[in-house]
Coordinates of N, CA and C in Angstrom, one line a residue:
M235 N 182.2 -12.4 -2.7 CA 181.4 -11.6 -3.0 C 181.6 -10.0 -2.9
M236 N 183.1 -9.9 -3.1 CA 183.7 -8.4 -3.3 C 183.8 -9.1 -4.9
K237 N 184.8 -9.5 -4.8 CA 185.3 -10.0 -6.5 C 184.3 -9.6 -7.4
F238 N 183.2 -10.3 -6.9 CA 182.2 -9.9 -7.9 C 181.2 -8.7 -8.0
T239 N 181.3 -7.9 -6.9 CA 180.2 -7.2 -7.1 C 181.4 -5.9 -8.5
I240 N 182.6 -6.8 -7.6 CA 183.5 -5.5 -8.5 C 183.6 -6.3 -10.0
N241 N 183.7 -7.3 -10.2 CA 183.4 -7.9 -11.6 C 182.3 -6.6 -12.2
A242 N 181.5 -7.3 -11.8 CA 179.9 -6.3 -11.5 C 180.1 -5.2 -12.3
I243 N 180.5 -4.4 -11.4 CA 180.0 -2.5 -11.7 C 181.7 -2.4 -13.0
S244 N 182.9 -3.5 -13.0 CA 183.8 -2.7 -13.8 C 182.7 -3.4 -14.9
A245 N 181.6 -4.3 -15.6 CA 181.6 -5.1 -16.9 C 180.4 -3.9 -16.9
V246 N 179.8 -3.1 -16.1 CA 178.6 -2.8 -16.0 C 179.2 -1.3 -17.0
I247 N 180.4 -0.5 -16.6 CA 180.9 0.4 -17.0 C 181.3 0.1 -18.6
A248 N 181.9 -1.1 -18.9 CA 182.6 -0.7 -19.8 C 181.6 -1.1 -20.7
M249 N 180.3 -1.3 -20.9 CA 179.5 -1.6 -21.6 C 179.0 0.1 -22.0
S250 N 178.4 0.6 -20.9 CA 178.3 1.9 -21.1 C 179.1 2.9 -22.2
A251 N 180.7 1.8 -21.5 CA 181.3 2.8 -22.4 C 181.2 2.7 -24.2
N252 N 181.0 1.5 -24.4 CA 181.3 0.6 -25.8 C 179.2 1.6 -26.0
I253 N 178.7 1.6 -25.8 CA 177.2 2.3 -26.4 C 178.0 3.7 -26.6
A254 N 178.2 3.5 -25.4 CA 178.9 5.2 -26.4 C 179.5 5.2 -27.6
L255 N 180.8 4.5 -27.7 CA 181.6 4.8 -28.7 C 180.7 4.0 -30.1
A256 N 179.7 3.3 -29.7 CA 178.9 2.8 -30.8 C 177.7 3.6 -31.3
S257 N 177.4 4.5 -30.7 CA 176.4 5.5 -31.0 C 176.6 5.3 -32.5
P258 N 174.9 5.6 -33.1 CA 174.8 5.7 -34.0 C 175.0 7.1 -34.8
W259 N 174.9 8.1 -33.7 CA 174.5 9.5 -33.5 C 175.4 9.9 -33.3
H260 N 175.6 11.0 -33.9 CA 176.9 12.3 -34.1 C 176.6 13.3 -33.9
M261 N 176.7 14.6 -33.2 CA 176.5 16.2 -32.8 C 176.9 16.3 -33.8
V262 N 176.5 17.3 -34.5 CA 177.4 18.1 -35.6 C 177.1 19.5 -35.3
E263 N 178.7 19.2 -35.0 CA 179.6 21.0 -34.9 C 179.7 21.9 -35.7
K264 N 179.4 22.4 -37.4 CA 179.8 22.8 -38.3 C 178.6 23.3 -38.2
R265 N 179.1 25.0 -38.9 CA 177.2 25.3 -39.0 C 177.0 25.3 -39.9
S266 N 177.1 25.2 -40.9 CA 177.0 24.7 -42.7 C 176.3 23.7 -42.7
K267 N 176.2 22.5 -41.2 CA 175.2 20.9 -40.8 C 173.8 21.6 -40.0
Q268 N 174.1 23.2 -39.7 CA 172.3 23.4 -39.3 C 171.4 23.2 -39.8
A269 N 169.9 23.5 -39.1 CA 169.3 22.7 -39.4 C 169.1 23.7 -40.5
D270 N 168.6 23.3 -41.8 CA 167.9 23.9 -42.2 C 166.5 24.3 -42.8
E271 N 165.8 24.0 -42.0 CA 164.8 24.9 -41.8 C 163.8 25.3 -39.7
P272 N 163.7 26.5 -40.1 CA 163.2 26.4 -38.9 C 162.6 25.4 -37.0
V273 N 164.2 25.4 -36.6 CA 163.4 24.1 -35.2 C 162.5 25.8 -34.4
R274 N 161.9 24.1 -33.8 CA 160.6 24.6 -33.1 C 161.8 24.7 -31.4
A275 N 162.1 25.4 -31.2 CA 163.1 25.0 -29.9 C 163.6 26.6 -29.8
R276 N 164.1 26.9 -29.2 CA 164.9 28.2 -28.8 C 166.8 27.1 -28.4
A277 N 166.3 26.5 -27.3 CA 168.0 25.4 -27.2 C 167.5 24.4 -28.0
Y278 N 168.6 23.9 -28.9 CA 168.5 22.6 -29.5 C 170.1 22.3 -30.2
N279 N 170.1 20.2 -30.4 CA 171.4 20.8 -30.9 C 171.0 19.2 -31.8
I280 N 171.7 19.4 -32.8 CA 171.3 19.3 -34.1 C 172.8 17.8 -34.7
F281 N 172.2 17.0 -34.8 CA 172.9 15.0 -34.9 C 172.4 15.0 -36.3
E282 N 173.3 14.3 -36.1 CA 173.1 13.0 -38.4 C 173.6 11.4 -37.5
V283 N 172.4 10.9 -38.3 CA 172.4 9.2 -37.8 C 173.0 8.9 -38.9
E284 N 174.2 7.7 -39.1 CA 174.0 6.3 -39.6 C 172.9 6.3 -40.5
P285 N 173.3 5.5 -41.5 CA 172.3 4.9 -42.7 C 171.4 3.4 -42.0
D286 N 172.4 2.7 -41.6 CA 172.0 1.9 -41.2 C 170.6 1.8 -39.9
F287 N 170.9 3.2 -38.9 CA 169.9 3.4 -37.6 C 168.5 2.9 -38.4
L288 N 168.1 3.4 -39.1 CA 166.8 3.1 -39.8 C 166.5 2.0 -40.2
E289 N 167.4 1.7 -40.9 CA 166.9 0.6 -42.0 C 167.7 -0.9 -40.0
N290 N 168.0 -0.6 -39.7 CA 168.1 -1.6 -38.9 C 166.4 -1.7 -37.4
L291 N 166.5 -0.6 -37.9 CA 165.0 -0.5 -36.8 C 163.7 -1.2 -38.4
R292 N 163.6 -0.7 -39.4 CA 163.2 -1.5 -40.3 C 163.3 -2.8 -39.7
L293 N 164.1 -3.4 -39.9 CA 163.8 -5.1 -40.3 C 164.2 -5.1 -38.2
G294 N 163.5 -4.9 -37.7 CA 163.1 -5.6 -36.2 C 164.2 -5.4 -35.4
Q295 N 164.9 -4.4 -35.6 CA 166.1 -4.1 -34.0 C 164.9 -3.6 -33.4
T296 N 165.1 -4.3 -31.7 CA 164.3 -3.4 -30.6 C 164.6 -2.7 -29.7
V297 N 166.6 -2.5 -29.3 CA 167.3 -1.6 -28.4 C 167.9 -0.8 -29.2
I298 N 167.4 0.2 -29.1 CA 168.1 1.7 -30.2 C 168.5 2.3 -29.4
T299 N 169.3 3.3 -29.9 CA 170.1 4.0 -29.0 C 169.4 5.5 -29.9
L300 N 169.8 6.6 -28.5 CA 168.8 7.7 -28.7 C 169.5 9.1 -28.1
P301 N 169.5 9.8 -28.8 CA 170.5 11.2 -28.3 C 169.7 12.1 -27.3
L302 N 170.4 12.8 -26.6 CA 169.7 13.8 -25.6 C 170.1 14.8 -26.1
P303 N 169.0 16.3 -25.6 CA 169.9 17.2 -26.5 C 171.1 18.1 -25.8
D304 N 171.7 17.6 -24.5 CA 172.9 17.5 -24.3 C 173.9 16.8 -24.6
G305 N 174.2 15.5 -25.8 CA 174.4 14.9 -26.0 C 175.2 14.0 -25.9
K306 N 174.7 13.4 -24.7 CA 174.7 11.8 -24.1 C 173.8 11.5 -24.9
M307 N 173.5 10.0 -24.5 CA 173.3 8.4 -25.0 C 172.2 8.4 -24.2
V308 N 171.0 7.7 -24.8 CA 169.6 7.3 -23.1 C 169.5 5.9 -24.4
Q309 N 169.4 4.4 -24.0 CA 168.8 3.3 -25.1 C 167.4 3.1 -24.5
Y310 N 166.2 3.4 -25.3 CA 165.4 2.3 -26.0 C 164.8 0.7 -26.3
E311 N 163.9 0.5 -26.1 CA 163.2 -0.6 -25.8 C 162.5 -0.5 -26.7
L312 N 162.1 -1.2 -28.2 CA 161.1 -0.9 -28.4 C 159.7 -1.7 -28.9
E313 N 158.9 -1.7 -29.2 CA 157.6 -2.5 -29.8 C 156.6 -1.7 -31.1
A314 N 156.5 -2.9 -32.0 CA 155.7 -1.8 -33.1 C 154.5 -1.3 -32.4
Y315 N 154.0 -0.9 -33.0 CA 153.0 -0.4 -32.6 C 152.4 0.5 -33.1
S316 N 150.9 -0.4 -33.9 CA 150.2 0.0 -35.1 C 149.4 1.2 -34.9
V317 N 149.2 2.9 -35.6 CA 148.7 4.4 -34.6 C 148.1 3.9 -36.1
L318 N 148.0 3.2 -37.6 CA 147.7 3.4 -39.0 C 146.0 2.6 -38.7
P319 N 145.0 2.9 -38.7 CA 143.9 1.6 -39.2 C 144.5 0.7 -40.5
P320 N 144.2 -0.5 -40.7 CA 144.5 -1.5 -41.2 C 144.4 -1.0 -43.1
A321 N 144.0 -0.3 -43.7 CA 143.7 0.3 -44.2 C 145.0 1.0 -45.0
L322 N 144.8 2.2 -44.0 CA 146.0 3.1 -44.7 C 147.2 2.5 -44.2
A323 N 147.3 1.6 -43.8 CA 148.9 1.1 -43.5 C 149.3 -0.2 -44.3
A324 N 148.3 -0.8 -44.9 CA 148.7 -1.2 -46.6 C 148.9 -0.6 -47.2
K325 N 148.5 0.5 -47.5 CA 148.6 1.7 -48.4 C 150.0 2.2 -48.1
Y326 N 150.3 2.5 -46.8 CA 151.7 3.1 -46.8 C 152.8 1.9 -45.3
P327 N 153.2 1.0 -46.5 CA 153.5 0.9 -45.1 C 155.1 0.9 -45.3
D328 N 155.9 1.9 -45.9 CA 156.7 2.8 -45.0 C 156.8 3.3 -43.8
I329 N 155.6 3.3 -43.3 CA 154.9 4.2 -42.2 C 155.0 3.1 -41.4
M330 N 155.8 3.0 -40.1 CA 156.3 2.3 -38.9 C 156.2 2.9 -38.4
T331 N 154.9 2.5 -36.3 CA 155.0 3.6 -35.7 C 154.9 2.3 -34.6
Y332 N 155.9 2.7 -33.5 CA 156.4 2.1 -32.1 C 156.2 2.8 -30.5
K333 N 156.1 2.1 -29.5 CA 156.1 2.1 -28.4 C 157.7 1.7 -28.0
G334 N 158.0 2.1 -26.8 CA 159.1 1.4 -26.1 C 158.9 2.3 -25.0
H335 N 160.3 2.3 -23.8 CA 160.8 2.6 -22.9 C 161.8 2.1 -22.7
E336 N 162.7 3.1 -21.3 CA 163.7 3.4 -21.4 C 164.7 1.8 -21.1
V337 N 165.8 1.8 -21.4 CA 166.4 0.5 -20.8 C 166.5 0.5 -19.5
G338 N 166.1 -0.1 -18.6 CA 166.6 0.2 -16.9 C 165.8 1.3 -16.4
T339 N 165.3 1.6 -17.3 CA 163.8 2.7 -15.8 C 162.7 3.0 -17.3
P340 N 161.6 1.5 -16.8 CA 160.2 1.2 -17.6 C 159.7 2.6 -17.5
S341 N 159.5 3.4 -16.1 CA 158.4 4.0 -16.5 C 158.1 5.6 -17.1
N342 N 160.5 5.6 -18.2 CA 160.1 6.5 -19.3 C 159.9 5.8 -20.5
T343 N 159.3 6.6 -20.5 CA 158.5 5.4 -22.1 C 158.4 6.9 -23.4
G344 N 157.9 6.2 -24.7 CA 158.3 7.3 -25.6 C 157.3 6.2 -27.0
R345 N 156.9 7.7 -27.5 CA 156.6 7.0 -28.6 C 157.5 7.8 -30.4
F346 N 157.5 6.7 -31.4 CA 157.9 7.1 -32.2 C 158.1 6.4 -33.7
D347 N 158.9 7.1 -34.7 CA 158.1 6.5 -36.0 C 159.2 6.7 -37.1
I348 N 158.9 6.2 -37.9 CA 159.6 6.0 -39.3 C 159.0 5.7 -40.9
S349 N 159.6 6.7 -40.7 CA 158.9 6.9 -42.1 C 159.6 6.7 -43.9
P350 N 159.5 7.3 -44.6 CA 160.9 7.4 -46.0 C 161.2 9.1 -46.1
R351 N 160.5 9.3 -45.0 CA 161.5 10.8 -44.4 C 162.2 10.5 -43.9
G352 N 162.3 9.8 -42.7 CA 163.0 9.7 -41.3 C 162.6 9.4 -40.4
F353 N 163.0 9.5 -38.7 CA 162.8 9.2 -37.6 C 161.7 10.3 -36.5
N354 N 161.2 9.9 -36.4 CA 161.3 11.0 -35.3 C 160.6 10.4 -34.0
G355 N 161.0 11.3 -32.6 CA 161.0 10.6 -31.4 C 159.9 11.3 -30.0
M356 N 159.8 11.2 -29.2 CA 158.9 11.9 -28.8 C 159.0 11.3 -27.0
F357 N 159.8 11.8 -26.1 CA 160.0 10.2 -24.8 C 160.3 11.0 -23.6
M358 N 160.7 10.3 -23.0 CA 160.7 10.7 -21.3 C 162.3 10.9 -21.2
H359 N 163.2 10.5 -20.3 CA 164.3 10.9 -19.5 C 164.1 11.9 -18.1
A360 N 164.8 11.1 -17.4 CA 165.6 12.1 -16.2 C 164.7 13.2 -15.9
G361 N 163.2 13.1 -16.0 CA 162.0 13.6 -15.7 C 161.3 14.3 -17.4
E362 N 162.3 14.5 -18.2 CA 162.2 15.5 -19.2 C 161.4 14.9 -20.6
Q363 N 160.7 15.7 -20.9 CA 160.2 14.5 -22.7 C 161.3 15.9 -23.4
I364 N 161.2 14.9 -24.7 CA 162.3 15.2 -25.4 C 161.7 14.6 -26.7
F365 N 162.2 15.8 -27.7 CA 162.0 15.0 -29.2 C 163.4 15.1 -30.0
V366 N 162.7 14.4 -31.0 CA 164.0 14.2 -31.7 C 163.2 14.2 -32.9
D367 N 163.2 15.4 -34.1 CA 162.3 16.3 -35.0 C 163.9 16.1 -36.2
I368 N 163.7 15.5 -37.5 CA 164.0 15.5 -38.7 C 164.0 16.7 -39.5
Q369 N 165.0 17.3 -40.0 CA 164.6 18.2 -41.0 C 165.0 18.0 -43.0
R370 N 164.7 18.9 -42.7 CA 164.6 18.5 -44.5 C 165.9 18.4 -45.2
N371 N 167.1 18.5 -44.6 CA 168.1 17.9 -45.2 C 169.4 16.5 -44.5
G372 N 168.3 15.5 -43.4 CA 168.4 15.2 -43.1 C 169.3 14.6 -41.7
A373 N 168.9 16.0 -41.3 CA 169.9 16.0 -40.3 C 168.1 16.3 -39.4
Y374 N 168.5 16.1 -37.7 CA 167.9 16.1 -36.1 C 168.0 17.2 -35.7
A375 N 166.5 17.6 -35.4 CA 166.6 18.8 -34.5 C 166.3 18.0 -33.3
V376 N 167.5 18.4 -31.7 CA 167.4 17.0 -30.4 C 167.0 18.1 -29.1
Y377 N 166.1 18.4 -28.9 CA 164.9 19.5 -27.5 C 164.7 19.0 -26.9
Y378 N 164.8 19.4 -25.4 CA 163.6 19.8 -24.1 C 162.5 19.9 -25.3
K379 N 161.3 19.5 -24.2 CA 159.6 20.0 -24.7 C 160.1 21.3 -24.2
K380 N 160.2 22.1 -22.9 CA 160.3 22.9 -22.0 C 161.3 23.8 -23.0
D381 N 162.0 23.3 -23.9 CA 162.8 25.0 -24.7 C 161.7 24.6 -26.5
A382 N 159.9 24.3 -25.9 CA 159.9 24.1 -27.3 C 159.1 25.5 -27.8
H383 N 158.4 26.0 -28.7 CA 157.7 27.2 -29.4 C 156.7 27.0 -30.7
S384 N 155.9 27.2 -30.6 CA 154.8 27.2 -32.1 C 155.4 27.7 -32.4
I385 N 155.0 27.8 -34.2 CA 155.2 28.4 -35.5 C 155.3 29.0 -35.3
N386 N 154.7 30.6 -34.4 CA 155.1 32.2 -34.8 C 156.1 32.4 -33.6
G387 N 156.7 31.3 -32.7 CA 157.3 31.7 -32.0 C 157.2 31.3 -30.7
N388 N 156.0 31.6 -30.2 CA 155.3 31.7 -28.9 C 156.0 30.0 -28.1
N389 N 155.7 30.5 -26.9 CA 156.1 29.4 -26.0 C 155.0 28.6 -26.2
I390 N 154.8 27.2 -26.4 CA 153.7 26.3 -26.4 C 153.4 26.0 -25.8
K391 N 153.9 26.2 -24.4 CA 152.7 25.4 -22.3 C 152.2 26.9 -22.8
E392 N 152.6 28.3 -23.0 CA 151.9 29.8 -23.2 C 150.6 29.7 -24.1
S393 N 151.1 28.9 -25.4 CA 149.7 28.9 -26.2 C 148.6 28.6 -26.1
I394 N 149.4 27.2 -25.2 CA 148.4 26.4 -25.0 C 147.3 26.8 -24.1
E395 N 147.9 27.5 -23.0 CA 147.3 28.0 -21.6 C 146.2 29.2 -22.5
K396 N 146.6 30.6 -23.6 CA 145.9 31.3 -24.0 C 144.6 30.4 -24.5
S397 N 144.9 29.6 -25.2 CA 144.3 28.9 -26.7 C 143.4 28.4 -24.9
E398 N 143.2 27.9 -24.4 CA 142.5 27.6 -22.9 C 141.3 28.3 -22.5
L399 N 141.9 29.4 -22.5 CA 141.4 30.7 -22.0 C 140.2 31.7 -23.1
K400 N 141.0 31.2 -23.8 CA 140.1 32.3 -25.4 C 138.9 30.9 -25.0
K401 N 138.3 29.8 -24.9 CA 137.4 28.5 -25.6 C 136.5 29.1 -24.0
K402 N 137.5 29.1 -22.9 CA 136.7 29.7 -21.6 C 135.5 30.8 -21.2
V403 N 136.3 31.7 -21.4 CA 135.5 33.0 -22.4 C 134.8 33.1 -23.5
S404 N 135.0 32.1 -24.3 CA 134.2 32.2 -25.0 C 132.7 31.5 -24.7
T405 N 133.1 30.8 -24.1 CA 131.8 29.7 -23.4 C 131.1 30.3 -22.4
Q406 N 131.8 32.0 -21.8 CA 130.7 32.1 -20.4 C 129.8 33.7 -21.5
N407 N 130.6 33.9 -22.0 CA 129.6 34.6 -23.4 C 128.7 34.2 -23.8

């Protein structure tokens, strides 16, 4: 029994190492490849993805590797999930939407889409909400929700709270 357990643990470690090595995502180190548009987060990392990532997803790949802001990777299992009405889906067949869950942790869920512009994702991992946003240069900004801010630079949570407060004040007057 002990030998089986050691072999099983060794197999899991080897598979984890292969996943990390085989990731289609690569963190960009050079400043010249940084985001060419404002990223809506005070802390983020920029990644590039191999071209076949999107094509494999379009062709029905259901388990994908996603980057985390710290450079680690996580796997998600996806299923097609149409949010467009049938007429719009027929008009824009290149827009595909998915829902999914983290492999091994089904309580971590997310929503994803691909379009001619690229891939976008919003998912949970280790109690944190993570965003993967396509940039104009084809790179991707990856950041935590806690680091996100609105277009005007305000923290999103603060902006929502101020908006809710304004609504309450206006309805009381």
